Coordinates of C-alpha atoms in Angstrom, one line a residue:
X232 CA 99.1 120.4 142.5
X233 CA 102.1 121.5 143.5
X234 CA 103.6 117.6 144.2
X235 CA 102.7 116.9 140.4
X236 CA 104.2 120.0 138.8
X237 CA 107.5 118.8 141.0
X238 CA 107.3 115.3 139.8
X239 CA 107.1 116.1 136.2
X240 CA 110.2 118.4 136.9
X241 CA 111.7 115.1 138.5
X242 CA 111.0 113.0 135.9
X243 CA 112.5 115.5 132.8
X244 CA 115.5 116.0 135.6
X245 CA 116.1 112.4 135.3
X246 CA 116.3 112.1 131.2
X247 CA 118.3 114.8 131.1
X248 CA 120.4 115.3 134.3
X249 CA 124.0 115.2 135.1
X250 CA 126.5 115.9 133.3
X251 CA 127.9 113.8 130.7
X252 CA 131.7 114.3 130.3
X253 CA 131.8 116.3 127.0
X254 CA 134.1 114.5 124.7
X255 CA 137.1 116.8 123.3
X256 CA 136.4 118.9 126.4
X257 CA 138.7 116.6 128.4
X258 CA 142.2 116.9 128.8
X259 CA 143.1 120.6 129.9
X260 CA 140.9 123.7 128.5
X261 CA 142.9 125.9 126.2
X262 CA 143.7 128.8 128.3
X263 CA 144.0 131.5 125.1
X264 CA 140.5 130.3 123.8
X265 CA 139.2 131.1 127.4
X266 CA 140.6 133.9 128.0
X267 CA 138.4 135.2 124.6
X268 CA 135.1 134.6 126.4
X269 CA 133.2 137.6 128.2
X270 CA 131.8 134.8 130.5
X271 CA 133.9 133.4 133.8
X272 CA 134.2 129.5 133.4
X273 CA 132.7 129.8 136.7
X274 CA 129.3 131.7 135.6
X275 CA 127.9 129.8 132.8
X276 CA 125.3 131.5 130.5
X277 CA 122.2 131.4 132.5
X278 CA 119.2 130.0 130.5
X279 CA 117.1 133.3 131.7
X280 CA 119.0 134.9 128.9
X281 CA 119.2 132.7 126.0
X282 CA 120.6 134.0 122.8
X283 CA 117.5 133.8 120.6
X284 CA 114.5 133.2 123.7
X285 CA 112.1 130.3 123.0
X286 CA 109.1 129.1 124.7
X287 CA 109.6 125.2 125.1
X288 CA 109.0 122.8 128.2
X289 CA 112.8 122.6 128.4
X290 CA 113.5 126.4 128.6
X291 CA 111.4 126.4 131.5
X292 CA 113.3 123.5 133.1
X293 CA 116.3 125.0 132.4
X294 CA 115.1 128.6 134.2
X295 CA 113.5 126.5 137.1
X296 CA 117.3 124.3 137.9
X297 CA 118.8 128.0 137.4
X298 CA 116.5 128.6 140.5
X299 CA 116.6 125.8 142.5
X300 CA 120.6 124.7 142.3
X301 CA 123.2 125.8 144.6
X302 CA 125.2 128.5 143.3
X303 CA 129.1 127.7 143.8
X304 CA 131.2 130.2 145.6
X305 CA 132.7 132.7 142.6
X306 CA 136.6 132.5 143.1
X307 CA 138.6 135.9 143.0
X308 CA 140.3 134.2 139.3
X309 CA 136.8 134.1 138.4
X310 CA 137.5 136.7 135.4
X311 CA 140.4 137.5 132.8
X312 CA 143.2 135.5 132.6
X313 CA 143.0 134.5 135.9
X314 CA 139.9 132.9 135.2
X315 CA 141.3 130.6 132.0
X316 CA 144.6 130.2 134.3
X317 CA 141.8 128.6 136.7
X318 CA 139.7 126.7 133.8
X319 CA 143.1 125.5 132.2
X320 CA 144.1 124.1 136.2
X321 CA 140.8 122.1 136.3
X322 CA 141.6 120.0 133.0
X323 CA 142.3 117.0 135.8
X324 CA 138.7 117.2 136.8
X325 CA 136.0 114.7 135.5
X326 CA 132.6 114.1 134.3
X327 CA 130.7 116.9 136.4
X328 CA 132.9 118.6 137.9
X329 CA 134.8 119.2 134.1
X330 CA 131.6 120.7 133.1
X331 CA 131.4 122.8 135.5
X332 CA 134.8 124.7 135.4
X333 CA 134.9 124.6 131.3
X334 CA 131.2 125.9 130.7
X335 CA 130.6 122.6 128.3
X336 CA 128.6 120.2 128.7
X337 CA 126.6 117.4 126.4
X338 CA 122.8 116.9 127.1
X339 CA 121.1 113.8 127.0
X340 CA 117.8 115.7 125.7
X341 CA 119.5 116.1 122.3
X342 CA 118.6 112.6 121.3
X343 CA 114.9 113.8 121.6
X344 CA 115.8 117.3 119.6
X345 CA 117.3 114.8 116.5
X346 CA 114.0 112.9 116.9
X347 CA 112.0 115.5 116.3
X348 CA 114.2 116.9 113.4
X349 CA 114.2 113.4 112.3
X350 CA 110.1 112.8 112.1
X351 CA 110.2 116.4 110.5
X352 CA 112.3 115.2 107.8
X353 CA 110.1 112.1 106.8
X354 CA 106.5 113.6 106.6
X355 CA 108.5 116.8 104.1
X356 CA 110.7 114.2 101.6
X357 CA 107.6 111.6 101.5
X358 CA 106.1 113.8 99.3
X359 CA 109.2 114.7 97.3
X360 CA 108.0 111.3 94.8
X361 CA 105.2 110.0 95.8
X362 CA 103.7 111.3 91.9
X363 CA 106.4 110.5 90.2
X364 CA 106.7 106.3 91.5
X365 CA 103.2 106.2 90.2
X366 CA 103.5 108.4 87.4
X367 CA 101.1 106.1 84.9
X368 CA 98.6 106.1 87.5
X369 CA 98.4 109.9 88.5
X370 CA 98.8 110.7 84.3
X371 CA 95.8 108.9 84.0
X372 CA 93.6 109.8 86.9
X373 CA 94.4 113.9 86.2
X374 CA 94.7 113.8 82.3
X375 CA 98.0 115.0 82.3
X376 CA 101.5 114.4 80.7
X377 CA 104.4 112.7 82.2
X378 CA 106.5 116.1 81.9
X379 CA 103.7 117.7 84.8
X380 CA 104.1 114.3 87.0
X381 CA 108.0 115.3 87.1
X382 CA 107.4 118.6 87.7
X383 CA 105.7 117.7 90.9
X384 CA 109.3 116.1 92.0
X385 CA 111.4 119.0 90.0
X386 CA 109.3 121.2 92.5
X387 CA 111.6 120.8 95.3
X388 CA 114.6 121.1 93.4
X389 CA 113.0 124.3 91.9
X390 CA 111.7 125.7 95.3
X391 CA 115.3 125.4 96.7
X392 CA 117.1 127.0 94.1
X393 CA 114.5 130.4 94.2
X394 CA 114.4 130.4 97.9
X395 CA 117.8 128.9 99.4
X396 CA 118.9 132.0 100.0
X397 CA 116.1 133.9 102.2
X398 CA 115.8 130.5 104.3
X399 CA 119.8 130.9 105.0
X400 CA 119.3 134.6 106.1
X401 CA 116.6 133.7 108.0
X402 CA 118.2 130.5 109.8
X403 CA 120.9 133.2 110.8
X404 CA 118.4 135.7 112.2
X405 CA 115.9 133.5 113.9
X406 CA 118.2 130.1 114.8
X407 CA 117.2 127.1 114.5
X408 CA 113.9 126.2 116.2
X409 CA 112.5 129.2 114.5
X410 CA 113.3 127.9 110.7
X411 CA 112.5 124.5 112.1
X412 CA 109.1 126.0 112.6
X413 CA 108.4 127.4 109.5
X414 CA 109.4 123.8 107.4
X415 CA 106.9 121.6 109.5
X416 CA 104.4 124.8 109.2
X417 CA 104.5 124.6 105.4
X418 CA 104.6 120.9 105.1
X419 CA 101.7 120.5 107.4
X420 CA 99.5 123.2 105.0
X421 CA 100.8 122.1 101.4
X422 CA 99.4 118.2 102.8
X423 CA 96.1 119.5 103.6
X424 CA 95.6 121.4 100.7
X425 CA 96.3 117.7 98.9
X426 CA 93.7 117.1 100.8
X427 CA 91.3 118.9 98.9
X428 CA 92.9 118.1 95.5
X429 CA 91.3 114.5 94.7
X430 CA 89.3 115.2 91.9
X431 CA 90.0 115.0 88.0
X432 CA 90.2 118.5 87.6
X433 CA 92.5 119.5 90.7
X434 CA 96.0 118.7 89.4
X435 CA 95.9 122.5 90.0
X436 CA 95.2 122.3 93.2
X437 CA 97.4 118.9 94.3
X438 CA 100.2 121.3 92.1
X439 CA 99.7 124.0 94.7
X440 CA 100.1 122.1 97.6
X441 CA 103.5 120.2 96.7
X442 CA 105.0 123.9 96.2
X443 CA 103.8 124.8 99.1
X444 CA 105.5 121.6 100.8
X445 CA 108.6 122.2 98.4
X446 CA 109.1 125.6 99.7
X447 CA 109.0 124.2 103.5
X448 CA 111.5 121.4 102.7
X449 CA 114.6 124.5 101.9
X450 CA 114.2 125.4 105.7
X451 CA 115.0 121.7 107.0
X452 CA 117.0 120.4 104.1
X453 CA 120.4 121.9 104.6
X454 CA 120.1 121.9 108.8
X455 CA 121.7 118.0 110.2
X456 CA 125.0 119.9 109.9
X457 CA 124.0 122.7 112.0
X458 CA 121.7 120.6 114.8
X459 CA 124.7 118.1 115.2
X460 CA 127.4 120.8 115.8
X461 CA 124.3 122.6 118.1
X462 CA 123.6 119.7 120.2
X463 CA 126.2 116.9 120.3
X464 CA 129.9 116.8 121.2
X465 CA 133.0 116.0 118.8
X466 CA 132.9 112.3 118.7
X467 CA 129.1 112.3 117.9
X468 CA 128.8 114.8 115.5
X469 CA 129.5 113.3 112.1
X470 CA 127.3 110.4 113.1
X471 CA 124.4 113.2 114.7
X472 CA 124.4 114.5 111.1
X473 CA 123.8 111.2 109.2
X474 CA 121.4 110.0 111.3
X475 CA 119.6 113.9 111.1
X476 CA 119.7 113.1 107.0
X477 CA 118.5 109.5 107.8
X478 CA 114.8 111.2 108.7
X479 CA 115.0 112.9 105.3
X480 CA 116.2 108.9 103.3
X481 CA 113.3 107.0 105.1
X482 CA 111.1 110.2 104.0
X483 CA 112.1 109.4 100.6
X484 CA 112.3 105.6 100.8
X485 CA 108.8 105.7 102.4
X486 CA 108.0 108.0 99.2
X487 CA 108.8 105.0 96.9
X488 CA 107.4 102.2 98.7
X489 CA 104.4 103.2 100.1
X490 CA 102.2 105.2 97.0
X491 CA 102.2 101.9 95.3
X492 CA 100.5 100.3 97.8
X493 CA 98.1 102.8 99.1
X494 CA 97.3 103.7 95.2
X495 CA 97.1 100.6 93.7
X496 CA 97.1 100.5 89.1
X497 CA 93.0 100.1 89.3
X498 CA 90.8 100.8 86.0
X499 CA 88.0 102.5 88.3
X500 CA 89.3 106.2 88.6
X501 CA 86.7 106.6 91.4
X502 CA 88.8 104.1 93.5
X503 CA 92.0 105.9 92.5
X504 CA 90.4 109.0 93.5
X505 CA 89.5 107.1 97.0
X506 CA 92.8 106.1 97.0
X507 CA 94.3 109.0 96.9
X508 CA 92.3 110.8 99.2
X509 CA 93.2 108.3 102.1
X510 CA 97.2 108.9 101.1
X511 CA 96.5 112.9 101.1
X512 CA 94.7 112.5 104.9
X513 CA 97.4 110.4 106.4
X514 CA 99.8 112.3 105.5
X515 CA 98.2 115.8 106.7
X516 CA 98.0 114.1 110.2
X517 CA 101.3 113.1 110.5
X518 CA 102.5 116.6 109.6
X519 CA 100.3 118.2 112.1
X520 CA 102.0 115.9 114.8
X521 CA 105.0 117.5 113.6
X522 CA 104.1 121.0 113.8
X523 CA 103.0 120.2 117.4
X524 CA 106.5 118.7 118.4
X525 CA 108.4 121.2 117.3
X526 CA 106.4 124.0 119.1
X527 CA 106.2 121.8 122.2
X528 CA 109.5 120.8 122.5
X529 CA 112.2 121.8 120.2
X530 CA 114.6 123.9 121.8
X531 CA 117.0 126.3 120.0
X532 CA 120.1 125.0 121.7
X533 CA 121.5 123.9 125.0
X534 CA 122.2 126.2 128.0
X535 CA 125.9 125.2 127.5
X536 CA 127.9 124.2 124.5
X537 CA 128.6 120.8 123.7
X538 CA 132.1 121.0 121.9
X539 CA 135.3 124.1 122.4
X540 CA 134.1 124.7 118.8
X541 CA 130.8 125.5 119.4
X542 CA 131.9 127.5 122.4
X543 CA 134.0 129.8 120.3
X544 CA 131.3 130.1 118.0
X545 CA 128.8 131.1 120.9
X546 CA 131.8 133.5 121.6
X547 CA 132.0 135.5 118.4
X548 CA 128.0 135.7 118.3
X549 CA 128.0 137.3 122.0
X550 CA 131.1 139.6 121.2
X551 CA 129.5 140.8 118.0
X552 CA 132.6 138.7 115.7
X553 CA 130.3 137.1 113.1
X554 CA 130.0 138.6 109.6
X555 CA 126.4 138.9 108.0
X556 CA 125.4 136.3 105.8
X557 CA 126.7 138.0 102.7
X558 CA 130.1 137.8 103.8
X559 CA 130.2 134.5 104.5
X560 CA 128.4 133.4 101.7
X561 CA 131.7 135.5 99.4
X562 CA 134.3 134.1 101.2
X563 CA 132.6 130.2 100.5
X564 CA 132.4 131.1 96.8
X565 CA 136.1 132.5 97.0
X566 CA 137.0 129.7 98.7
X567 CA 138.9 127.5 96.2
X568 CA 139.3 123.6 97.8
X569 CA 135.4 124.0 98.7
X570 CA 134.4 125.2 95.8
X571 CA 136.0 122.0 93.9
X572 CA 134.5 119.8 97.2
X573 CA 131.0 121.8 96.0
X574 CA 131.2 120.7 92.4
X575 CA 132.2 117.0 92.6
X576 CA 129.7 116.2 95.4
X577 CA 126.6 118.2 93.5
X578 CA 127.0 116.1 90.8
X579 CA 127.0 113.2 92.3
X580 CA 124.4 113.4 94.2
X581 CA 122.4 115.1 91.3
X582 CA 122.6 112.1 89.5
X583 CA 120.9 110.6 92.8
X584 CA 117.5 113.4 92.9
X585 CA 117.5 112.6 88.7
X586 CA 117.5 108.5 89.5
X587 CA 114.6 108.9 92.0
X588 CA 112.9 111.1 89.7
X589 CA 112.9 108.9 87.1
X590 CA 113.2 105.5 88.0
X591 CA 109.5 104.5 87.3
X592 CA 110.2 105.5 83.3
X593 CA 113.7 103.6 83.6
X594 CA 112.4 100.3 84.6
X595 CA 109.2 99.8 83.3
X596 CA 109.8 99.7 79.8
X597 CA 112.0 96.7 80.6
X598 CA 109.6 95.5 83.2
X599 CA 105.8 96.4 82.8
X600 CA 103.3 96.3 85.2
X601 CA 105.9 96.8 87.9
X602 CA 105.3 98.9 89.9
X603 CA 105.5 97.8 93.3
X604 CA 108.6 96.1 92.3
X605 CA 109.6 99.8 91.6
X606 CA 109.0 100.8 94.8
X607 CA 110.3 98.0 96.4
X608 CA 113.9 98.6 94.3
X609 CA 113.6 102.8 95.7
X610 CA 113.6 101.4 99.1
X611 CA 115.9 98.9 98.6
X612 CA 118.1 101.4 97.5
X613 CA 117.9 103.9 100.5
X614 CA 117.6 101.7 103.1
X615 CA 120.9 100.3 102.0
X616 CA 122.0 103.4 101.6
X617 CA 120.8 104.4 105.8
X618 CA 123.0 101.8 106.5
X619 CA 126.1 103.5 104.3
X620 CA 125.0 106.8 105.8
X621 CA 125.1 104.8 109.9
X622 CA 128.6 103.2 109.0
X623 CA 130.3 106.4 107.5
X624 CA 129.2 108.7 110.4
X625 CA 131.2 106.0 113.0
X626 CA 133.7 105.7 111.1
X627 CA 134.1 109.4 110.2
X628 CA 133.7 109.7 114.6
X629 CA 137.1 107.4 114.7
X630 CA 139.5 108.3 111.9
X631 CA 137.9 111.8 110.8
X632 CA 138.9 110.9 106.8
X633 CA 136.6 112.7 105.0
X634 CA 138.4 112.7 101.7
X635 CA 139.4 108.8 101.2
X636 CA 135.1 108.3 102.6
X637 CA 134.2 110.6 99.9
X638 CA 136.5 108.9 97.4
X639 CA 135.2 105.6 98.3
X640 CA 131.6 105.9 98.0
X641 CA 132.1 108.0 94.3
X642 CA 133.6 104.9 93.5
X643 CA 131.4 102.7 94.5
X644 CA 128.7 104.8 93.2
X645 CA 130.1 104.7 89.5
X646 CA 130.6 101.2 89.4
X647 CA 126.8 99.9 91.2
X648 CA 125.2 102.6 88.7
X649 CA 127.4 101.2 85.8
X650 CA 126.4 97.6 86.6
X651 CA 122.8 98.8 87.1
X652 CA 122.6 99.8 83.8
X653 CA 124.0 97.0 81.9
X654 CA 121.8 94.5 84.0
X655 CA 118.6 96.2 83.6
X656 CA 117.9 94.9 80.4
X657 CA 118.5 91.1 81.3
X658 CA 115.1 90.7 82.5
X659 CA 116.1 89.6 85.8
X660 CA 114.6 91.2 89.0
X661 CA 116.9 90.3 91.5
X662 CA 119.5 91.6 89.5
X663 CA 118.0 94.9 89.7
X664 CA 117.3 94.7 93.3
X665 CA 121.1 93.7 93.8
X666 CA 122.5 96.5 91.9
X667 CA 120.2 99.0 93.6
X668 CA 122.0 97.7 97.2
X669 CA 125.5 98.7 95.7
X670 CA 124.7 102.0 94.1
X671 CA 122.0 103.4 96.9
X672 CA 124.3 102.4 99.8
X673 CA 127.1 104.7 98.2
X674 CA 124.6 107.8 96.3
X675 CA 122.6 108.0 100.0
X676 CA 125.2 107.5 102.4
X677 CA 127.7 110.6 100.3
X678 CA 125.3 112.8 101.1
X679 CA 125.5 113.3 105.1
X680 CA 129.2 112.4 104.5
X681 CA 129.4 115.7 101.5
X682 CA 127.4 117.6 104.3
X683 CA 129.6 117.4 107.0
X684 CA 133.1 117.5 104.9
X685 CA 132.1 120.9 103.6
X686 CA 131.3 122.1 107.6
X687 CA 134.5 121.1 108.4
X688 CA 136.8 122.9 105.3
X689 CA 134.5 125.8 106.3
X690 CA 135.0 126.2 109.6
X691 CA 134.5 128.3 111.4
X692 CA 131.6 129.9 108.3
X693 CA 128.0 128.9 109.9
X694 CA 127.3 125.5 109.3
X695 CA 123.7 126.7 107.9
X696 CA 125.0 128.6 105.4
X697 CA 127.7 126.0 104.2
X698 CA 125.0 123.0 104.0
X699 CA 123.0 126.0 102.3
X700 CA 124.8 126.8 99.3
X701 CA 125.9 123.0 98.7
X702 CA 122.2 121.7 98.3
X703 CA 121.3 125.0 96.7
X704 CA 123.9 123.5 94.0
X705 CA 122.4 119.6 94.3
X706 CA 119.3 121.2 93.4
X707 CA 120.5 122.5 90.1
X708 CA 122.2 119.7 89.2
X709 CA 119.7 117.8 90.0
X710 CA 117.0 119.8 87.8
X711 CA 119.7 119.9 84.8
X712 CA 120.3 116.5 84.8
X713 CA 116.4 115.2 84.9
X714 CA 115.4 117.5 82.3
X715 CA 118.4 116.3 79.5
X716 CA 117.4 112.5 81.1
X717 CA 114.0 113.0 80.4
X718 CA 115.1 114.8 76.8
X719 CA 117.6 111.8 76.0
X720 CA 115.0 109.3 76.8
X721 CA 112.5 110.7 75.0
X722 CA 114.9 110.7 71.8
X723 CA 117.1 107.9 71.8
X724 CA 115.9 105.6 74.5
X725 CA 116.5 104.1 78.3
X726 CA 119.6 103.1 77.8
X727 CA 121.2 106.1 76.4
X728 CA 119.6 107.7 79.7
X729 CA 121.1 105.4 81.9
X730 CA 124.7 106.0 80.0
X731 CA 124.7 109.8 80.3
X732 CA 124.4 109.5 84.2
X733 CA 127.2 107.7 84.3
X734 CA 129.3 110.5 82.9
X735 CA 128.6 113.2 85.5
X736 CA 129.4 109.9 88.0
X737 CA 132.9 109.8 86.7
X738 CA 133.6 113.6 86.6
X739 CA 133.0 113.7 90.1
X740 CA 135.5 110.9 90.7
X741 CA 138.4 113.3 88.8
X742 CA 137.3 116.3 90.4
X743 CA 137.7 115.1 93.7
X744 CA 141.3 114.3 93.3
X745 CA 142.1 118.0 93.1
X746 CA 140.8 118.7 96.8
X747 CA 143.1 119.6 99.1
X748 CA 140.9 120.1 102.3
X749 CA 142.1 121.4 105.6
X750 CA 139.6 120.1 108.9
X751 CA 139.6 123.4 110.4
X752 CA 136.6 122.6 112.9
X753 CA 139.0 119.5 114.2
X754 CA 141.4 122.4 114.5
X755 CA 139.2 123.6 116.9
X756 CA 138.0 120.8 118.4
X757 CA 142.0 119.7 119.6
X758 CA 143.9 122.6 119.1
X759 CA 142.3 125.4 119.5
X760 CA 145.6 128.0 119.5
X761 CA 145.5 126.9 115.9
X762 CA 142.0 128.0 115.1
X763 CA 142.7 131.3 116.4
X764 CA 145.6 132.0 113.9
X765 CA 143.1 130.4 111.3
X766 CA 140.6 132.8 112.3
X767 CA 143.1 136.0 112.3
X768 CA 143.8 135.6 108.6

């Protein structure tokens, strides 16, 4: 028994062993940021004492190598200044060794954490619209209006708005695994109550369940900022937080491809009832696999940091230097250049929830009995879009230009949405398709890139509560925007629809201008003297 237990250990030591040279680490170690810590460089923070204690496989591997490794003599500099005197010495030292005297070091296992998020993210935002890319169908089958098909999408905008704020406070209390937890708990109940919704007279109960869902998507929604600066070093972690929002676009592009499929326009209500049932099923099982994962296997965060910035944020937790969530949340809303950041990107990307909301009642008029071609354009869109959101987060990596990015894809986002809507009406189908490439690589791929360009203005504000407040602000946008759509259609038509949401496009264009922004996490991550004045102010 015991030869087994040791070659599982072996195995796990094997996917995640040695020590990969943490990027921005390198170089020299800032004495003065050192110096700050109550920890030698020498003694890094043993796992048997985590800052928020979890139960996974790898906190137990962690306390077990704690056990069984060697434990390097303690020199007399070991402490104080001496001990950053020491640490700053070591900067010539590589790979391992550099871990070792600098107490960072970047796991391979954080891949499999980002999976996890990332599977987490697709069974929650597949729900977001899979009622409203079928709307005709699900009007028919429950007897109800197109206004109570929307709702069913509006739900998650709604949900975030009323509980954004006690899913930040508790992300701060309980960390990440915790809130992590609670979203793949609630997504995996709200699907099976679905379950039990097919019937004609259950749009009660279906209604329940995709609130219940709703409410489990604000604890995931706003967290690839905080699980790339968690887990991944400096040169990874714009690119760790677009592919963390990636889970959440193939969630949503699987949301607008697949319920046409599996719920096919059929005149026998009993099949659409069938239908639907199978849809409802499959998705209950692949949000219990979720919940399972993240109990198993999702660990709160390394047992050493993976950047200097996360470091000195480990720092001020330990020494008792962070401010309570209401303080931070005042001095974001005081805080001029994000505030401006906050307002240009929430419209944009509002315009992008009211577009996926709405896009069945856009195109069909123009082009009945589309509706797999509806869904294939929704995927279209995102998938181009995963690209924009792969290519932005490399390039972000390199040149760490968040405001000409930004720039670039409002741009590009006005003009695909502008063509969109003058080509719609030309009968064409591969126009539409082409359109929706421009436009959804640009409105998909902002969003990681908004995400992270706010974390880094804010620094050194928790990246939770800064991702918080900005799709706490999407969401109303969002809801606004679909409800005078959904008004303006009604009244004057598609096309008027399709010209308002251009406006809030360009506004966001001219508001942008106005930023000023200052990359104080970069100011951490190279100069960290300059952070500490930052932080003094």
């Amino acid at each position: 028994m015991g030869t087994a237990i040791d070659v599982i250990w072996k195995s796990w030591d094997n996917f995640d062993g040695g020590a990969e040279a943490a990027p921005g680490g390198g170089g020299g170690v800032d004495a003065a940021l050192l110096a700050k810590t109550r920890l030698s460089p020498y003694a890094p923070r043993s796992p048997f004492h985590p800052r928020r204690p979890s139960t996974t496989l790898w906190d137990l591997k962690d306390a077990r190598s704690s056990l069984t490794a060697p434990r390097a003599p303690r020199s007399p500099l070991a402490s104080g200044l001496g001990a950053a005197a020491a640490a700053a010495a070591a900067g010539l030292a590589s790979g391992a060794e550099q871990a070792e005297h600098t107490g960072i070091k970047v796991y391979k296992r954080r891949w499999l954490m980002l999976a996890i998020f990332v599977f987490l993210g697709i069974t929650n935002t597949f729900q977001w619209v899979q009622y409203s890319i079928i709307t005709n169908i699900v009007e028919r089958y429950y007897s109800v209006s197109s206004f109570y098909v929307d709702l069913t999408s509006m739900s998650y905008l709604i949900a975030y708005m009323l509980c954004f704020i006690p899913a930040s406070w508790f992300l701060d209390k309980h960390g990440l695994r915790w809130a992590l937890i609670v979203a793949a708990g609630l997504t995996s109940l709200g699907s099976w109550v679905k379950v039990g919704s097919v019937g004609r007279d259950r749009f009660w109960v279906t209604m329940t369940g995709q609130v219940v869902v709703a409410v489990g998507q604000v604890f995931m929604l706003f967290l690839p900022p905080r699980l790339a600066s968690v887990w991944f070093g400096p040169d990874q972690v714009s690119l760790a937080c677009s592919l963390g929002f990636i889970g959440i676009l193939i969630g949503n592009a699987a949301g607008l491809w697949i319920p046409p499929l599996l719920v096919p326009n059929s005149e026998d209500l009993t099949q659409v009832g069938a239908d639907l049932r199978s849809m409802f099923l499959g998705m209950a099982a692949c949000t219990t696999a979720s919940l399972v994962l993240q109990l198993a296997l999702f660990q709160e965060e390394p047992p050493l940091p993976p950047s200097p910035a996360q470091q000195l944020q480990r720092d001020r937790e330990d020494d008792g230097q962070t401010d309570e969530f209401w303080t931070s949340l005042r001095r974001l809303l005081a805080d001029k250049q994000f505030m401006l950041l906050l307002l240009s990107w929430s419209l944009n990307v509002g315009v992008y929830c009211a577009i996926n909301t709405l896009l069945s009642q856009l195109v069909l008029p123009h082009h009945p009995n589309s509706e797999k071609e509806i869904g294939v354009v929704g995927l279209v869109m995102i998938l181009s879009g995963i690209v924009g959101a792969l290519l932005c987060g490399v390039f972000l990596d390199r040149t760490h230009k968040f405001k000409p990015c930004t720039m670039a894809l409002y741009v590009l986002s006005l003009v695909g949405w502008a063509a969109f809507t003058f080509l719609l009406p030309s009968g064409k189908m591969h126009w539409v398709y082409l359109t929706a490439v421009v436009y959804g690589f640009a409105m998909t791929a902002v969003q990681p890139v908004g995400l992270e360009f706010g974390a880094e203005v804010t620094f050194p504000e928790p990246e939770g509560t800064t991702a918080a407040l900005m799709c706490s602000v999407v969401q109303l946008s969002g809801v606004v925007l679909i409800f005078v759509g959904g008004h303006i259609k009604n009244r004057a038509g598609v096309m008027w629809t399709m010209v308002f949401l251009t406006v809030p496009l360009f506004v966001s264009c001219v508001i942008l201008l106005f930023v000023k922004p200052e990359l104080k996490r970069q100011a951490a991550q190279h100069a960290p003297r300059r952070l500490s004045r930052l932080m003094s102010i």
